[in-house]
PDB file of C-alpha atoms in Angstrom:
ATOM      1  CA  MET A   2      -0.011  -0.031   0.000  1.00  0.00           C
ATOM      2  CA  ALA A   3       1.374   3.154  -1.039  1.00  0.00           C
ATOM      3  CA  TYR A   4       0.790   6.347   0.799  1.00  0.00           C
ATOM      4  CA  GLN A   5       0.185   9.401  -1.171  1.00  0.00           C
ATOM      5  CA  ILE A   6       1.820  12.438   0.207  1.00  0.00           C
ATOM      6  CA  ASN A   7       0.692  15.718  -1.181  1.00  0.00           C
ATOM      7  CA  LEU A   8       3.525  18.113  -1.012  1.00  0.00           C
ATOM      8  CA  LEU A   9       1.650  20.985  -2.558  1.00  0.00           C
ATOM      9  CA  PRO A  10       1.188  23.971  -0.174  1.00  0.00           C
ATOM     10  CA  TRP A  11      -2.579  23.438  -0.024  1.00  0.00           C
ATOM     11  CA  ARG A  12      -2.857  24.696   3.551  1.00  0.00           C
ATOM     12  CA  GLU A  13      -1.208  27.961   2.669  1.00  0.00           C
ATOM     13  CA  GLU A  14      -3.528  28.327  -0.322  1.00  0.00           C
ATOM     14  CA  GLN A  15      -6.486  27.567   1.875  1.00  0.00           C
ATOM     15  CA  ARG A  16      -5.325  30.172   4.428  1.00  0.00           C
ATOM     16  CA  THR A  17      -4.769  32.678   1.619  1.00  0.00           C
ATOM     17  CA  LYS A  18      -8.317  32.045   0.346  1.00  0.00           C
ATOM     18  CA  TYR A  19      -9.743  32.379   3.873  1.00  0.00           C
ATOM     19  CA  LYS A  20      -7.734  35.603   4.345  1.00  0.00           C
ATOM     20  CA  GLN A  21      -8.944  36.962   0.997  1.00  0.00           C
ATOM     21  CA  ARG A  22     -12.543  36.054   1.817  1.00  0.00           C
ATOM     22  CA  PHE A  23     -12.209  37.615   5.275  1.00  0.00           C
ATOM     23  CA  ILE A  24     -10.740  40.828   3.846  1.00  0.00           C
ATOM     24  CA  LEU A  25     -13.439  40.937   1.125  1.00  0.00           C
ATOM     25  CA  MET A  26     -16.140  40.394   3.780  1.00  0.00           C
ATOM     26  CA  LEU A  27     -14.545  43.056   6.038  1.00  0.00           C
ATOM     27  CA  ILE A  28     -14.403  45.512   3.138  1.00  0.00           C
ATOM     28  CA  LEU A  29     -18.009  44.740   2.222  1.00  0.00           C
ATOM     29  CA  GLY A  30     -19.064  45.057   5.885  1.00  0.00           C
ATOM     30  CA  VAL A  31     -17.230  48.405   6.196  1.00  0.00           C
ATOM     31  CA  MET A  32     -18.691  49.646   2.908  1.00  0.00           C
ATOM     32  CA  LEU A  33     -22.119  48.484   3.917  1.00  0.00           C
ATOM     33  CA  SER A  34     -21.763  50.192   7.309  1.00  0.00           C
ATOM     34  CA  VAL A  35     -20.444  53.422   5.731  1.00  0.00           C
ATOM     35  CA  PHE A  36     -23.227  53.410   3.143  1.00  0.00           C
ATOM     36  CA  SER A  37     -25.906  52.793   5.772  1.00  0.00           C
ATOM     37  CA  GLN A  38     -24.460  55.547   8.007  1.00  0.00           C
ATOM     38  CA  TRP A  39     -24.366  57.903   5.083  1.00  0.00           C
ATOM     39  CA  GLY A  40     -28.039  57.003   4.262  1.00  0.00           C
ATOM     40  CA  VAL A  41     -29.073  57.501   7.829  1.00  0.00           C
ATOM     41  CA  ALA A  42     -27.157  60.804   7.944  1.00  0.00           C
ATOM     42  CA  GLN A  43     -28.820  61.977   4.717  1.00  0.00           C
ATOM     43  CA  PHE A  44     -32.269  60.958   6.074  1.00  0.00           C
ATOM     44  CA  LEU A  45     -31.622  62.762   9.383  1.00  0.00           C
ATOM     45  CA  GLU A  46     -30.310  65.838   7.595  1.00  0.00           C
ATOM     46  CA  GLN A  47     -33.384  65.889   5.375  1.00  0.00           C
ATOM     47  CA  GLN A  48     -35.608  65.566   8.443  1.00  0.00           C
ATOM     48  CA  THR A  49     -33.661  68.413  10.140  1.00  0.00           C
ATOM     49  CA  ILE A  50     -34.050  70.649   7.123  1.00  0.00           C
ATOM     50  CA  GLN A  51     -37.794  69.923   6.987  1.00  0.00           C
ATOM     51  CA  GLN A  52     -38.221  70.625  10.703  1.00  0.00           C
ATOM     52  CA  GLU A  53     -36.297  73.899  10.431  1.00  0.00           C
ATOM     53  CA  GLU A  54     -38.619  74.872   7.562  1.00  0.00           C
ATOM     54  CA  ARG A  55     -41.648  73.999   9.715  1.00  0.00           C
ATOM     55  CA  ASN A  56     -40.216  75.960  12.691  1.00  0.00           C
ATOM     56  CA  ARG A  57     -39.522  78.961  10.418  1.00  0.00           C
ATOM     57  CA  SER A  58     -43.042  78.753   9.073  1.00  0.00           C
ATOM     58  CA  LEU A  59     -44.483  78.506  12.600  1.00  0.00           C
ATOM     59  CA  LYS A  60     -42.377  81.452  13.788  1.00  0.00           C
ATOM     60  CA  ASN A  61     -43.643  83.552  10.859  1.00  0.00           C
ATOM     61  CA  ARG A  62     -47.181  82.540  11.636  1.00  0.00           C
ATOM     62  CA  VAL A  63     -46.737  83.338  15.314  1.00  0.00           C
ATOM     63  CA  ALA A  64     -45.267  86.741  14.475  1.00  0.00           C
ATOM     64  CA  PHE A  65     -48.189  87.412  12.112  1.00  0.00           C
ATOM     65  CA  LEU A  66     -50.693  86.430  14.765  1.00  0.00           C
ATOM     66  CA  ASN A  67     -48.952  88.533  17.389  1.00  0.00           C
ATOM     67  CA  GLU A  68     -49.215  91.530  15.056  1.00  0.00           C
ATOM     68  CA  GLU A  69     -52.912  90.823  14.608  1.00  0.00           C
ATOM     69  CA  LEU A  70     -53.327  90.424  18.366  1.00  0.00           C
ATOM     70  CA  LYS A  71     -51.639  93.855  18.902  1.00  0.00           C
ATOM     71  CA  GLY A  72     -54.053  95.304  16.351  1.00  0.00           C
ATOM     72  CA  LEU A  73     -57.013  93.686  18.140  1.00  0.00           C
ATOM     73  CA  ASN A  74     -55.762  95.073  21.450  1.00  0.00           C
ATOM     74  CA  GLU A  75     -55.539  98.554  19.954  1.00  0.00           C
ATOM     75  CA  ILE A  76     -59.033  98.168  18.503  1.00  0.00           C
ATOM     76  CA  GLY A  77     -60.255  97.020  21.982  1.00  0.00           C
ATOM     77  CA  LYS A  78     -58.757 100.140  23.534  1.00  0.00           C
ATOM     78  CA  GLN A  79     -60.312 102.342  20.905  1.00  0.00           C
ATOM     79  CA  HIS A  80     -63.638 100.680  21.563  1.00  0.00           C
ATOM     80  CA  GLU A  81     -63.395 101.291  25.301  1.00  0.00           C
ATOM     81  CA  GLU A  82     -62.483 104.970  24.618  1.00  0.00           C
ATOM     82  CA  ILE A  83     -65.477 105.304  22.295  1.00  0.00           C
ATOM     83  CA  LEU A  84     -67.809 103.749  24.907  1.00  0.00           C
ATOM     84  CA  THR A  85     -66.463 106.135  27.543  1.00  0.00           C
ATOM     85  CA  ARG A  86     -66.972 109.118  25.230  1.00  0.00           C
ATOM     86  CA  LEU A  87     -70.486 107.886  24.355  1.00  0.00           C
ATOM     87  CA  GLU A  88     -71.357 107.618  28.049  1.00  0.00           C
ATOM     88  CA  ALA A  89     -70.076 111.157  28.636  1.00  0.00           C
ATOM     89  CA  VAL A  90     -72.070 112.485  25.689  1.00  0.00           C
ATOM     90  CA  GLU A  91     -75.193 110.620  26.900  1.00  0.00           C
ATOM     91  CA  LEU A  92     -74.709 112.169  30.407  1.00  0.00           C
ATOM     92  CA  LEU A  93     -74.263 115.669  28.877  1.00  0.00           C
ATOM     93  CA  GLN A  94     -77.305 115.157  26.689  1.00  0.00           C
ATOM     94  CA  HIS A  95     -79.342 114.045  29.706  1.00  0.00           C
ATOM     95  CA  ASN A  96     -78.050 116.815  32.040  1.00  0.00           C
ATOM     96  CA  ARG A  97     -78.585 119.653  29.574  1.00  0.00           C
ATOM     97  CA  ASN A  98     -82.321 119.145  29.836  1.00  0.00           C
ATOM     98  CA  GLN A  99     -82.335 119.735  33.599  1.00  0.00           C
ATOM     99  CA  THR A 100     -83.079 123.427  33.382  1.00  0.00           C
ATOM    100  CA  THR A 101     -85.875 122.842  30.836  1.00  0.00           C
ATOM    101  CA  GLN A 102     -87.264 120.130  33.136  1.00  0.00           C
ATOM    102  CA  LEU A 103     -87.205 122.504  36.083  1.00  0.00           C
ATOM    103  CA  LEU A 104     -88.871 125.324  34.132  1.00  0.00           C
ATOM    104  CA  ASN A 105     -91.577 122.874  33.008  1.00  0.00           C
ATOM    105  CA  VAL A 106     -92.210 121.701  36.613  1.00  0.00           C
ATOM    106  CA  LEU A 107     -92.205 125.016  38.428  1.00  0.00           C
ATOM    107  CA  PRO A 108     -95.277 126.689  36.847  1.00  0.00           C
ATOM    108  CA  VAL A 109     -97.415 123.707  37.770  1.00  0.00           C
ATOM    109  CA  MET A 110     -96.147 123.730  41.369  1.00  0.00           C
ATOM    110  CA  ILE A 111     -96.330 127.485  42.037  1.00  0.00           C
ATOM    111  CA  ASP A 112     -99.804 128.888  42.739  1.00  0.00           C
ATOM    112  CA  GLU A 113    -100.959 132.422  42.081  1.00  0.00           C
ATOM    113  CA  GLY A 114     -99.939 134.664  44.974  1.00  0.00           C
ATOM    114  CA  ILE A 115     -96.482 133.032  45.347  1.00  0.00           C
ATOM    115  CA  TYR A 116     -93.609 135.084  43.913  1.00  0.00           C
ATOM    116  CA  LEU A 117     -90.094 133.701  43.416  1.00  0.00           C
ATOM    117  CA  ASN A 118     -87.133 136.025  43.659  1.00  0.00           C
ATOM    118  CA  LYS A 119     -84.354 133.435  43.514  1.00  0.00           C
ATOM    119  CA  VAL A 120     -84.077 129.972  41.916  1.00  0.00           C
ATOM    120  CA  ARG A 121     -80.765 128.234  42.239  1.00  0.00           C
ATOM    121  CA  MET A 122     -79.940 124.827  40.785  1.00  0.00           C
ATOM    122  CA  HIS A 123     -76.673 122.870  41.431  1.00  0.00           C
ATOM    123  CA  GLU A 124     -76.687 119.609  39.566  1.00  0.00           C
ATOM    124  CA  ARG A 125     -80.146 118.258  40.577  1.00  0.00           C
ATOM    125  CA  GLN A 126     -80.516 120.098  43.922  1.00  0.00           C
ATOM    126  CA  VAL A 127     -82.839 123.126  43.609  1.00  0.00           C
ATOM    127  CA  GLU A 128     -83.232 125.989  46.112  1.00  0.00           C
ATOM    128  CA  ILE A 129     -86.142 128.420  45.814  1.00  0.00           C
ATOM    129  CA  LYS A 130     -86.556 131.713  47.705  1.00  0.00           C
ATOM    130  CA  GLY A 131     -89.576 133.879  47.399  1.00  0.00           C
ATOM    131  CA  PHE A 132     -92.659 135.503  48.980  1.00  0.00           C
ATOM    132  CA  SER A 133     -96.249 134.403  49.448  1.00  0.00           C
ATOM    133  CA  ASP A 134     -99.374 136.373  50.303  1.00  0.00           C
ATOM    134  CA  SER A 135    -100.689 133.521  52.526  1.00  0.00           C
ATOM    135  CA  ASN A 136     -99.397 130.488  54.381  1.00  0.00           C
ATOM    136  CA  ALA A 137    -102.202 128.435  52.874  1.00  0.00           C
ATOM    137  CA  ARG A 138    -100.715 128.957  49.481  1.00  0.00           C
ATOM    138  CA  LEU A 139     -97.313 127.872  50.760  1.00  0.00           C
ATOM    139  CA  ALA A 140     -98.852 124.704  52.186  1.00  0.00           C
ATOM    140  CA  SER A 141    -100.530 123.986  48.870  1.00  0.00           C
ATOM    141  CA  MET A 142     -97.212 124.503  47.079  1.00  0.00           C
ATOM    142  CA  LEU A 143     -95.435 122.133  49.492  1.00  0.00           C
ATOM    143  CA  ASP A 144     -98.134 119.565  49.016  1.00  0.00           C
ATOM    144  CA  LYS A 145     -97.774 119.753  45.236  1.00  0.00           C
ATOM    145  CA  LEU A 146     -93.952 119.477  45.498  1.00  0.00           C
ATOM    146  CA  GLU A 147     -94.106 116.444  47.691  1.00  0.00           C
ATOM    147  CA  ARG A 148     -96.686 114.669  45.440  1.00  0.00           C
ATOM    148  CA  SER A 149     -94.876 115.456  42.203  1.00  0.00           C
ATOM    149  CA  PRO A 150     -93.253 112.449  40.487  1.00  0.00           C
ATOM    150  CA  HIS A 151     -90.476 114.749  39.229  1.00  0.00           C
ATOM    151  CA  ILE A 152     -89.338 115.894  42.672  1.00  0.00           C
ATOM    152  CA  SER A 153     -87.943 114.278  45.836  1.00  0.00           C
ATOM    153  CA  SER A 154     -86.469 115.342  49.167  1.00  0.00           C
ATOM    154  CA  VAL A 155     -88.616 118.435  49.642  1.00  0.00           C
ATOM    155  CA  GLU A 156     -87.484 120.541  52.630  1.00  0.00           C
ATOM    156  CA  MET A 157     -88.907 123.829  53.932  1.00  0.00           C
ATOM    157  CA  HIS A 158     -86.033 125.766  55.503  1.00  0.00           C
ATOM    158  CA  SER A 159     -87.792 128.888  56.687  1.00  0.00           C
ATOM    159  CA  ILE A 160     -91.009 130.846  56.685  1.00  0.00           C
ATOM    160  CA  VAL A 161     -90.871 134.402  57.976  1.00  0.00           C
ATOM    161  CA  SER A 162     -94.248 136.171  58.261  1.00  0.00           C
ATOM    162  CA  GLY A 163     -95.184 139.814  58.537  1.00  0.00           C
ATOM    163  CA  GLU A 164     -92.854 141.402  55.968  1.00  0.00           C
ATOM    164  CA  LYS A 165     -94.236 144.304  53.913  1.00  0.00           C
ATOM    165  CA  ILE A 166     -93.593 143.878  50.225  1.00  0.00           C
ATOM    166  CA  PHE A 167     -95.427 145.859  47.519  1.00  0.00           C
ATOM    167  CA  GLY A 168     -97.472 147.303  50.364  1.00  0.00           C
ATOM    168  CA  HIS A 169     -98.925 143.963  51.423  1.00  0.00           C
ATOM    169  CA  ASP A 170     -98.161 141.637  54.294  1.00  0.00           C
ATOM    170  CA  MET A 171     -96.155 138.759  52.885  1.00  0.00           C
ATOM    171  CA  SER A 172     -94.352 135.686  54.128  1.00  0.00           C
ATOM    172  CA  ARG A 173     -90.804 135.079  53.027  1.00  0.00           C
ATOM    173  CA  PHE A 174     -89.838 131.385  52.445  1.00  0.00           C
ATOM    174  CA  GLU A 175     -86.946 129.133  51.459  1.00  0.00           C
ATOM    175  CA  VAL A 176     -87.569 125.646  49.990  1.00  0.00           C
ATOM    176  CA  SER A 177     -85.163 123.061  48.586  1.00  0.00           C
ATOM    177  CA  PHE A 178     -85.837 119.851  46.700  1.00  0.00           C
ATOM    178  CA  ARG A 179     -84.111 117.396  44.415  1.00  0.00           C
ATOM    179  CA  LEU A 180     -85.186 117.214  40.763  1.00  0.00           C
ATOM    180  CA  LEU A 181     -85.393 113.609  39.701  1.00  0.00           C
ATOM    181  CA  SER A 182     -83.618 112.523  36.567  1.00  0.00           C
ATOM    182  CA  LEU A 183     -85.711 111.815  33.510  1.00  0.00           C
ATOM    183  CA  ARG A 184     -83.999 108.451  33.317  1.00  0.00           C
ATOM    184  CA  LYS A 185     -85.204 107.494  36.781  1.00  0.00           C
ATOM    185  CA  GLU A 186     -88.725 108.602  35.939  1.00  0.00           C
ATOM    186  CA  ASN A 187     -88.694 106.523  32.703  1.00  0.00           C
ATOM    187  CA  GLU A 188     -87.398 103.506  34.641  1.00  0.00           C
ATOM    188  CA  GLU A 189     -90.075 103.929  37.267  1.00  0.00           C
ATOM    189  CA  GLU A 190     -92.784 104.247  34.548  1.00  0.00           C
ATOM    190  CA  LYS A 191     -91.418 101.037  32.894  1.00  0.00           C
ATOM    191  CA  ASP A 192     -91.467  99.263  36.257  1.00  0.00           C
ATOM    192  CA  ASN A 193     -95.065 100.384  36.926  1.00  0.00           C
ATOM    193  CA  GLY A 194     -96.309  99.827  33.398  1.00  0.00           C
TER     194      GLY A 194
END
């Protein structure tokens, strides 16, 4: 029996093939790793760019809305100023009719034989000074003042009898009352009606 001895360097060739295969696999692995990292980096960079664009768009929108909000705040302030002015004008309109209201009320309240020499009005408080030829007429005037829906807080401050005026015995008097606002009268009429 003859032994065959292979003297060819087959182990070295096999080692060289394994080495070449290992290096090839290593190079392929490195290339695959580099390529996948590059792909992931590109993907993340694209995502970053898109997010920055979204952020920029949102910042622009927020700035635009802030400007609109400032405009709305200014409009709100103007609205409040207009309402304040409107209330002031309404009050002036209402108060300018006080004198007319007083002059409409007085002739109805003052009987013949009663003479006024001073009528003073401060805001809605009215003071009347005058003369009367009899105390009965003064009592009638006070009764009318107290019953009037246009007047409140009637007070007789003084009655001085026995003064000679125009050659007749007269009584000097001082009365004060509060003239009710037309607004209050209208509200009372609405409540009653």
